[in-house]
Each structure stands twice: as structure tokens, then as C-alpha cells.
Short mmCIF file of C-alpha atoms and ligand atoms in Angstrom, two decimals:
data_model
loop_
_atom_site.label_atom_id
_atom_site.label_comp_id
_atom_site.label_asym_id
_atom_site.label_seq_id
_atom_site.Cartn_x
_atom_site.Cartn_y
_atom_site.Cartn_z
CA UNK A 153 -11.76 28.53 -8.11
CA UNK A 154 -9.50 28.09 -4.88
CA UNK A 155 -9.82 25.31 -2.63
CA UNK A 156 -8.88 26.89 0.91
CA UNK A 157 -8.51 23.74 1.79
CA UNK A 158 -8.81 23.64 6.45
CA UNK A 159 -6.91 26.91 6.70
CA UNK A 160 -7.56 30.18 7.64
CA UNK A 161 -9.05 32.23 10.55
CA UNK A 162 -11.30 35.37 11.03
CA UNK A 163 -8.50 37.80 10.63
CA UNK A 164 -6.21 36.49 7.66
CA UNK A 165 -9.53 36.08 5.93
CA UNK A 166 -10.91 39.68 5.39
CA UNK A 167 -6.91 40.89 3.80
CA UNK A 168 -7.25 37.33 1.56
CA UNK A 169 -10.74 38.29 0.51
CA UNK A 170 -10.41 41.47 0.18
CA UNK A 171 -6.95 41.81 -2.14
CA UNK A 172 -9.23 39.21 -4.33
CA UNK A 173 -12.19 41.20 -4.90
CA UNK A 174 -10.58 44.22 -5.82
CA UNK A 175 -8.18 41.83 -8.39
CA UNK A 176 -11.05 40.41 -9.65
CA UNK A 177 -12.35 43.86 -10.67
CA UNK A 178 -9.51 44.42 -12.72
CA UNK A 179 -10.16 41.25 -14.28
CA UNK A 180 -11.91 40.69 -18.26
CA UNK A 181 -15.39 39.59 -17.68
CA UNK A 182 -14.90 36.60 -19.26
CA UNK A 183 -12.95 35.14 -16.38
CA UNK A 184 -15.01 34.42 -13.72
CA UNK A 185 -13.11 33.62 -10.17
CA UNK A 186 -14.54 31.46 -7.28
CA UNK A 187 -13.44 30.05 -2.90
CA UNK A 188 -14.34 27.18 -1.89
CA UNK A 189 -13.78 28.64 1.92
CA UNK A 190 -14.40 25.89 4.75
CA UNK A 191 -18.42 26.46 6.58
CA UNK A 192 -17.98 28.33 9.45
CA UNK A 193 -16.85 31.24 6.52
CA UNK A 194 -19.24 30.73 4.70
CA UNK A 195 -20.97 34.27 5.80
CA UNK A 196 -17.55 36.07 5.98
CA UNK A 197 -17.01 35.58 2.60
CA UNK A 198 -20.75 36.92 1.77
CA UNK A 199 -19.93 39.44 3.77
CA UNK A 200 -16.85 41.22 1.95
CA UNK A 201 -17.37 39.18 -1.14
CA UNK A 202 -21.26 40.02 -1.98
CA UNK A 203 -21.34 42.69 -4.94
CA UNK A 204 -18.12 41.55 -5.88
CA UNK A 205 -17.27 39.39 -8.86
CA UNK A 206 -15.91 36.26 -6.91
CA UNK A 207 -18.70 34.13 -6.28
CA UNK A 208 -17.81 31.62 -3.09
CA UNK A 209 -18.81 28.29 -1.87
CA UNK A 210 -18.08 25.13 -0.12
CA UNK A 211 -15.26 21.77 0.14
CA UNK A 212 -18.32 19.63 0.86
CA UNK A 213 -22.33 19.65 1.72
CA UNK A 214 -23.63 16.24 3.27
CA UNK A 215 -25.71 13.55 1.54
CA UNK A 216 -29.56 14.56 3.33
CA UNK A 217 -30.90 17.15 3.67
CA UNK A 218 -31.90 17.62 7.30
CA UNK A 219 -32.23 15.81 10.21
CA UNK A 220 -29.55 13.89 13.17
CA UNK A 221 -26.18 13.87 11.86
CA UNK A 222 -24.08 15.54 14.06
CA UNK A 223 -21.13 17.92 12.52
CA UNK A 224 -22.68 17.40 8.52
CA UNK A 225 -23.74 20.37 6.81
CA UNK A 226 -26.37 21.04 4.52
CA UNK A 227 -25.43 22.11 1.11
CA UNK A 228 -29.47 24.55 2.07
CA UNK A 229 -27.04 25.88 4.93
CA UNK A 230 -24.29 26.95 2.45
CA UNK A 231 -26.80 28.50 0.46
CA UNK A 232 -28.23 30.32 2.77
CA UNK A 233 -24.58 32.78 2.88
CA UNK A 234 -25.36 33.13 -0.20
CA UNK A 235 -22.57 29.88 -1.21
CA UNK A 236 -22.65 29.28 -5.67
CA UNK A 237 -20.36 26.40 -5.58
CA UNK A 238 -19.96 23.61 -3.84
CA UNK A 239 -16.95 21.36 -4.15
CA UNK A 240 -17.69 17.50 -3.56
CA UNK A 241 -15.62 14.29 -4.27
CA UNK A 242 -12.44 15.47 -3.70
CA UNK A 243 -9.76 12.86 -3.46
CA UNK A 244 -9.36 14.33 0.60
CA UNK A 245 -12.56 13.16 1.35
CA UNK A 246 -12.71 9.99 -0.56
CA UNK A 247 -9.02 9.40 0.33
CA UNK A 248 -9.85 10.40 4.60
CA UNK A 249 -13.41 9.72 5.14
CA UNK A 250 -13.58 7.28 2.74
CA UNK A 251 -16.27 8.31 1.01
CA UNK A 252 -17.09 6.55 -2.39
CA UNK A 253 -18.50 6.44 -5.59
CA UNK A 254 -22.03 6.20 -4.56
CA UNK A 255 -22.38 8.70 -1.85
CA UNK A 256 -20.54 11.70 -3.89
CA UNK A 257 -22.52 11.27 -6.32
CA UNK A 258 -26.08 11.38 -4.08
CA UNK A 259 -23.58 14.99 -2.50
CA UNK A 260 -24.28 16.19 -6.50
CA UNK A 261 -28.06 15.23 -6.35
CA UNK A 262 -27.97 17.57 -3.02
CA UNK A 263 -25.31 21.22 -4.46
CA UNK A 264 -28.40 20.72 -7.47
CA UNK A 265 -31.57 20.34 -5.99
CA UNK A 266 -29.87 23.17 -3.42
CA UNK A 267 -29.49 25.20 -6.17
CA UNK A 268 -25.64 25.44 -5.84
CA UNK A 269 -23.19 24.04 -8.93
CA UNK A 270 -20.94 20.54 -7.74
CA UNK A 271 -17.93 20.94 -8.80
CA UNK A 272 -17.37 16.96 -8.45
CA UNK A 273 -14.75 16.15 -8.81
CA UNK A 274 -12.25 12.80 -10.04
CA UNK A 275 -8.82 11.90 -10.19
CA UNK A 276 -6.88 8.87 -10.28
CA UNK A 277 -3.23 7.93 -7.05
CA UNK A 278 0.09 7.51 -9.10
CA UNK A 279 -0.04 3.14 -7.96
CA UNK A 280 -3.47 3.99 -10.91
CA UNK A 281 -2.36 5.51 -13.12
CA UNK A 282 1.44 3.77 -12.90
CA UNK A 283 -0.18 0.71 -13.60
CA UNK A 284 -2.67 1.89 -16.84
CA UNK A 285 -5.57 2.83 -15.04
CA UNK A 286 -6.45 6.20 -14.94
CA UNK A 287 -9.04 6.30 -17.60
CA UNK A 288 -11.14 3.66 -15.74
CA UNK A 289 -11.09 5.20 -12.84
CA UNK A 290 -11.69 8.61 -12.83
CA UNK A 291 -14.50 7.36 -16.43
CA UNK A 292 -16.72 5.07 -13.39
CA UNK A 293 -15.96 8.57 -10.72
CA UNK A 294 -18.01 9.87 -13.66
CA UNK A 295 -19.83 7.92 -14.63
CA UNK A 296 -21.86 7.27 -11.34
CA UNK A 297 -22.62 11.00 -10.53
CA UNK A 298 -23.98 11.37 -14.32
CA UNK A 299 -25.98 7.65 -13.49
CA UNK A 300 -27.75 10.09 -10.88
CA UNK A 301 -28.52 13.01 -13.49
CA UNK A 302 -31.07 13.66 -16.31
CA UNK A 303 -29.00 15.63 -19.24
CA UNK A 304 -30.65 18.56 -18.11
CA UNK A 305 -28.84 18.21 -13.93
CA UNK A 306 -26.24 16.61 -15.82
CA UNK A 307 -25.12 20.29 -17.59
CA UNK A 308 -25.60 22.13 -14.68
CA UNK A 309 -21.98 20.51 -12.71
CA UNK A 310 -18.45 21.83 -12.82
CA UNK A 311 -16.59 18.23 -13.17
CA UNK A 312 -12.09 19.25 -11.35
CA UNK A 313 -9.99 16.64 -12.58
CA UNK A 314 -7.68 16.26 -9.84
CA UNK A 315 -5.16 13.38 -9.83
CA UNK A 316 -4.55 12.10 -6.87
CA UNK A 317 -0.43 12.62 -6.62
CA UNK A 318 -0.39 16.04 -7.81
CA UNK A 319 -1.61 17.33 -5.29
CA UNK A 320 -0.05 20.11 -2.50
CA UNK A 321 2.55 17.97 -3.61
CA UNK A 322 4.72 20.70 -6.55
CA UNK A 323 4.24 18.17 -9.21
CA UNK A 324 1.80 19.42 -11.58
CA UNK A 325 0.35 17.34 -14.11
CA UNK A 326 2.64 18.28 -17.24
CA UNK A 327 0.04 19.50 -20.19
CA UNK A 328 -0.29 17.40 -22.61
CA UNK A 329 -1.03 14.67 -19.50
CA UNK A 330 -4.37 16.93 -18.79
CA UNK A 331 -5.32 17.56 -21.51
CA UNK A 332 -5.25 14.30 -22.76
CA UNK A 333 -7.08 12.63 -19.80
CA UNK A 334 -9.50 15.78 -19.27
CA UNK A 335 -10.30 14.93 -23.55
CA UNK A 336 -11.70 11.81 -22.07
CA UNK A 337 -13.97 12.97 -19.63
CA UNK A 338 -15.21 15.52 -22.24
CA UNK A 339 -16.19 12.62 -24.12
CA UNK A 340 -17.29 11.11 -21.92
CA UNK A 341 -19.96 14.37 -21.14
CA UNK A 342 -20.46 14.34 -24.45
CA UNK A 343 -22.42 10.76 -24.49
CA UNK A 344 -24.87 11.89 -21.86
CA UNK A 345 -26.07 14.71 -24.06
CA UNK A 346 -25.80 17.74 -26.13
CA UNK A 347 -25.77 19.98 -23.24
CA UNK A 348 -23.48 18.37 -21.09
CA UNK A 349 -19.99 18.56 -23.68
CA UNK A 350 -20.08 22.77 -22.50
CA UNK A 351 -19.42 20.87 -18.16
CA UNK A 352 -16.43 23.22 -17.39
CA UNK A 353 -13.59 21.21 -16.45
CA UNK A 354 -11.10 22.44 -14.38
CA UNK A 355 -7.92 20.73 -13.50
CA UNK A 356 -6.09 21.40 -10.08
CA UNK A 357 -3.36 19.97 -8.53
CA UNK A 358 0.26 22.58 -7.63
CA UNK A 359 -1.02 25.11 -10.43
CA UNK A 360 0.88 28.31 -9.84
CA UNK A 361 1.33 31.78 -11.63
CA UNK A 362 4.28 29.78 -13.38
CA UNK A 363 2.52 26.79 -15.18
CA UNK A 364 -1.14 27.80 -15.22
CA UNK A 365 -1.12 29.41 -18.84
CA UNK A 366 0.32 26.85 -20.24
CA UNK A 367 -2.13 23.95 -18.94
CA UNK A 368 -5.51 26.55 -18.90
CA UNK A 369 -4.31 26.61 -23.25
CA UNK A 370 -5.12 23.19 -23.51
CA UNK A 371 -8.18 22.87 -25.70
CA UNK A 372 -9.88 20.79 -23.04
CA UNK A 373 -8.98 23.24 -19.14
CA UNK A 374 -11.22 25.66 -18.90
CA UNK A 375 -9.79 26.42 -15.02
CA UNK A 376 -8.33 25.67 -12.27
CA UNK A 377 -9.16 24.85 -8.48
CA UNK A 378 -6.17 26.02 -6.73
CA UNK A 379 -5.44 24.88 -3.40
CA UNK A 380 -2.06 26.16 -1.89
CA UNK A 381 -1.90 28.47 -4.69
CA UNK A 382 -5.35 30.49 -3.48
CA UNK A 383 -4.47 31.02 0.02
CA UNK A 384 -1.81 33.90 -1.27
CA UNK A 385 -3.85 37.15 -2.89
CA UNK A 386 -0.97 37.86 -4.96
CA UNK A 387 -0.33 34.01 -6.53
CA UNK A 388 -4.26 33.11 -6.94
CA UNK A 389 -4.68 36.67 -8.26
CA UNK A 390 -2.29 35.96 -10.47
CA UNK A 391 -3.39 32.84 -12.18
CA UNK A 392 -6.65 34.52 -12.32
CA UNK A 393 -4.77 36.47 -15.09
CA UNK A 394 -3.38 33.17 -16.90
CA UNK A 395 -7.38 32.41 -16.92
CA UNK A 396 -8.02 36.11 -19.07
CA UNK A 397 -4.93 35.71 -21.60
CA UNK A 398 -5.47 32.29 -22.34
CA UNK A 399 -9.18 33.20 -22.80
CA UNK A 400 -8.65 35.94 -24.73
CA UNK A 401 -6.62 34.54 -26.62
CA UNK A 402 -8.80 31.54 -27.01
P1 13P B 82 -2.94 22.11 -4.44
O1 13P B 82 -3.04 23.52 -5.41
O2 13P B 82 -2.26 22.63 -3.56
O3 13P B 82 -2.16 20.94 -4.96
O4 13P B 82 -4.42 21.28 -3.51
C1 13P B 82 -5.34 21.59 -5.40
C2 13P B 82 -6.60 20.99 -4.82
O5 13P B 82 -6.81 20.07 -4.10
C3 13P B 82 -7.85 21.91 -5.56
O6 13P B 82 -8.52 21.07 -4.88
#
């Protein structure tokens, strides 16, 4: 899944979306490809991706369904433009917009109600990792969301582990570091109910063509949430191919 963050313009998006749609069409059927675009571009994504193998989504949704909330975008509005996913709780929103774990949990509910698949992001800062509190931090972030969902709802989410220190830094978590946290998250999901154990777990944080395959080979890493590399069609497609290689192998 690509996360374009606040990048793009109508003219550049056209070439990128068309190239991704074309490249994705050549991948094995078991690989799922998507892009989360800035909300003003959802209509463009819909018009260029409809009928392709590529799904699209929003990068955030409001905690409210509608009303006097200037600047907010409701989950249902994204769904109106064919979005099937919405990222919630990205660390950039937690950090720069002071989103609390509780708010992220409410946004997850709004996304589910609108028929979207929420991609719930969790991750620790470098300080937290060095203090040995990674599991405590990501566990608490995930638990806040799971506490508000039934097992049936929880089975419909996606979780992304994105260590804050690996985002946009060029310094990915090692495959062992990522796998260890993914295994921990998997155990937390499994405790919620048998159907929740299979929730897809994405790794995000400096995923590039040259490290993607090694990451995706890990048992509990089901795919990636790709920032910078999703803005370059060849890099993004190379990462999708790495997912294809590991899907076929496993
Ligand atoms: P980068 O791939 O640019 O490190 O970003 C990761 C990310 O935050 C995806 O949501």
C-alpha cells in the first residue's frame, strides 16, 4: 500500500497512477496493490484506477460522521469516491496533530461503519525503543483500538507497524526487529479472537526495492506501507514485485 502523504498534483498523479495500474496488472493475482492519496485526489484516483487491480484510499478520516467540523473529511465521503481503505493513526498525525490513541480508535470505528478497511498504524519512537518499551507502546496503541471493536469488526482491519525512527529516514528496521514486533502484534490480535489472527500486518518505514523482499519474507510481515518509494512508479512496482516473489514462495 502506498502512502503518498502530502505529495502530488493533478498533472504528476496521472502518469504515476497509470504506470502503477499497468504494472499491477502484470502481477500475480494474490498480490494486492493500493495507494492512499490526499483526499482532493480521490476522484482522480477513482477515474484512473477504476477497473484496474489497484485499490485506493484516504490517509485519514474524521472522527465525526458529518456536521460543523471545518476542514474535516468524513469516511463516507472517501467511500463516495470509491475508496476502500483509510489510514488511521499514522505517527505523523499522532505527532503533528496530537491525535490520541482514543481518537484513533474512534476514527477506526468511523472507517469501518463507512465500509472502509482501516489501516491502523502503530509504532514507537527511538527513545521508546531504547528504553525497552516498544511492546508496551505498540501494545497500548493496538489495545485502545481493539477494545472498541467486536471480534467481527477487528477481523476487518489492517495493522501497520511503523517505527517512527524508520519513517523517511532511510533507516529501515531490520527484518528481525520488524518480525519480532509483528509476532507480538499477531499474538495480541489472536487474543481478540480466532478470526482476528489473520488480520494483515504491514511494515512501514523506509521500505525500498532493495530491502522489501527480505522484510516480506518474514513470517508475520504480510506487506508494506510505503511512503517515499510509492511516489516513484518503478520503485513502487519493484516493491510490489518483491511482495509477489515472497507470496509465491510462501
Ligand atoms: P517512508 O517509506 O517514506 O519511510 O514512509 C513510511 C510511512 O510513513 C508510510 O506510511
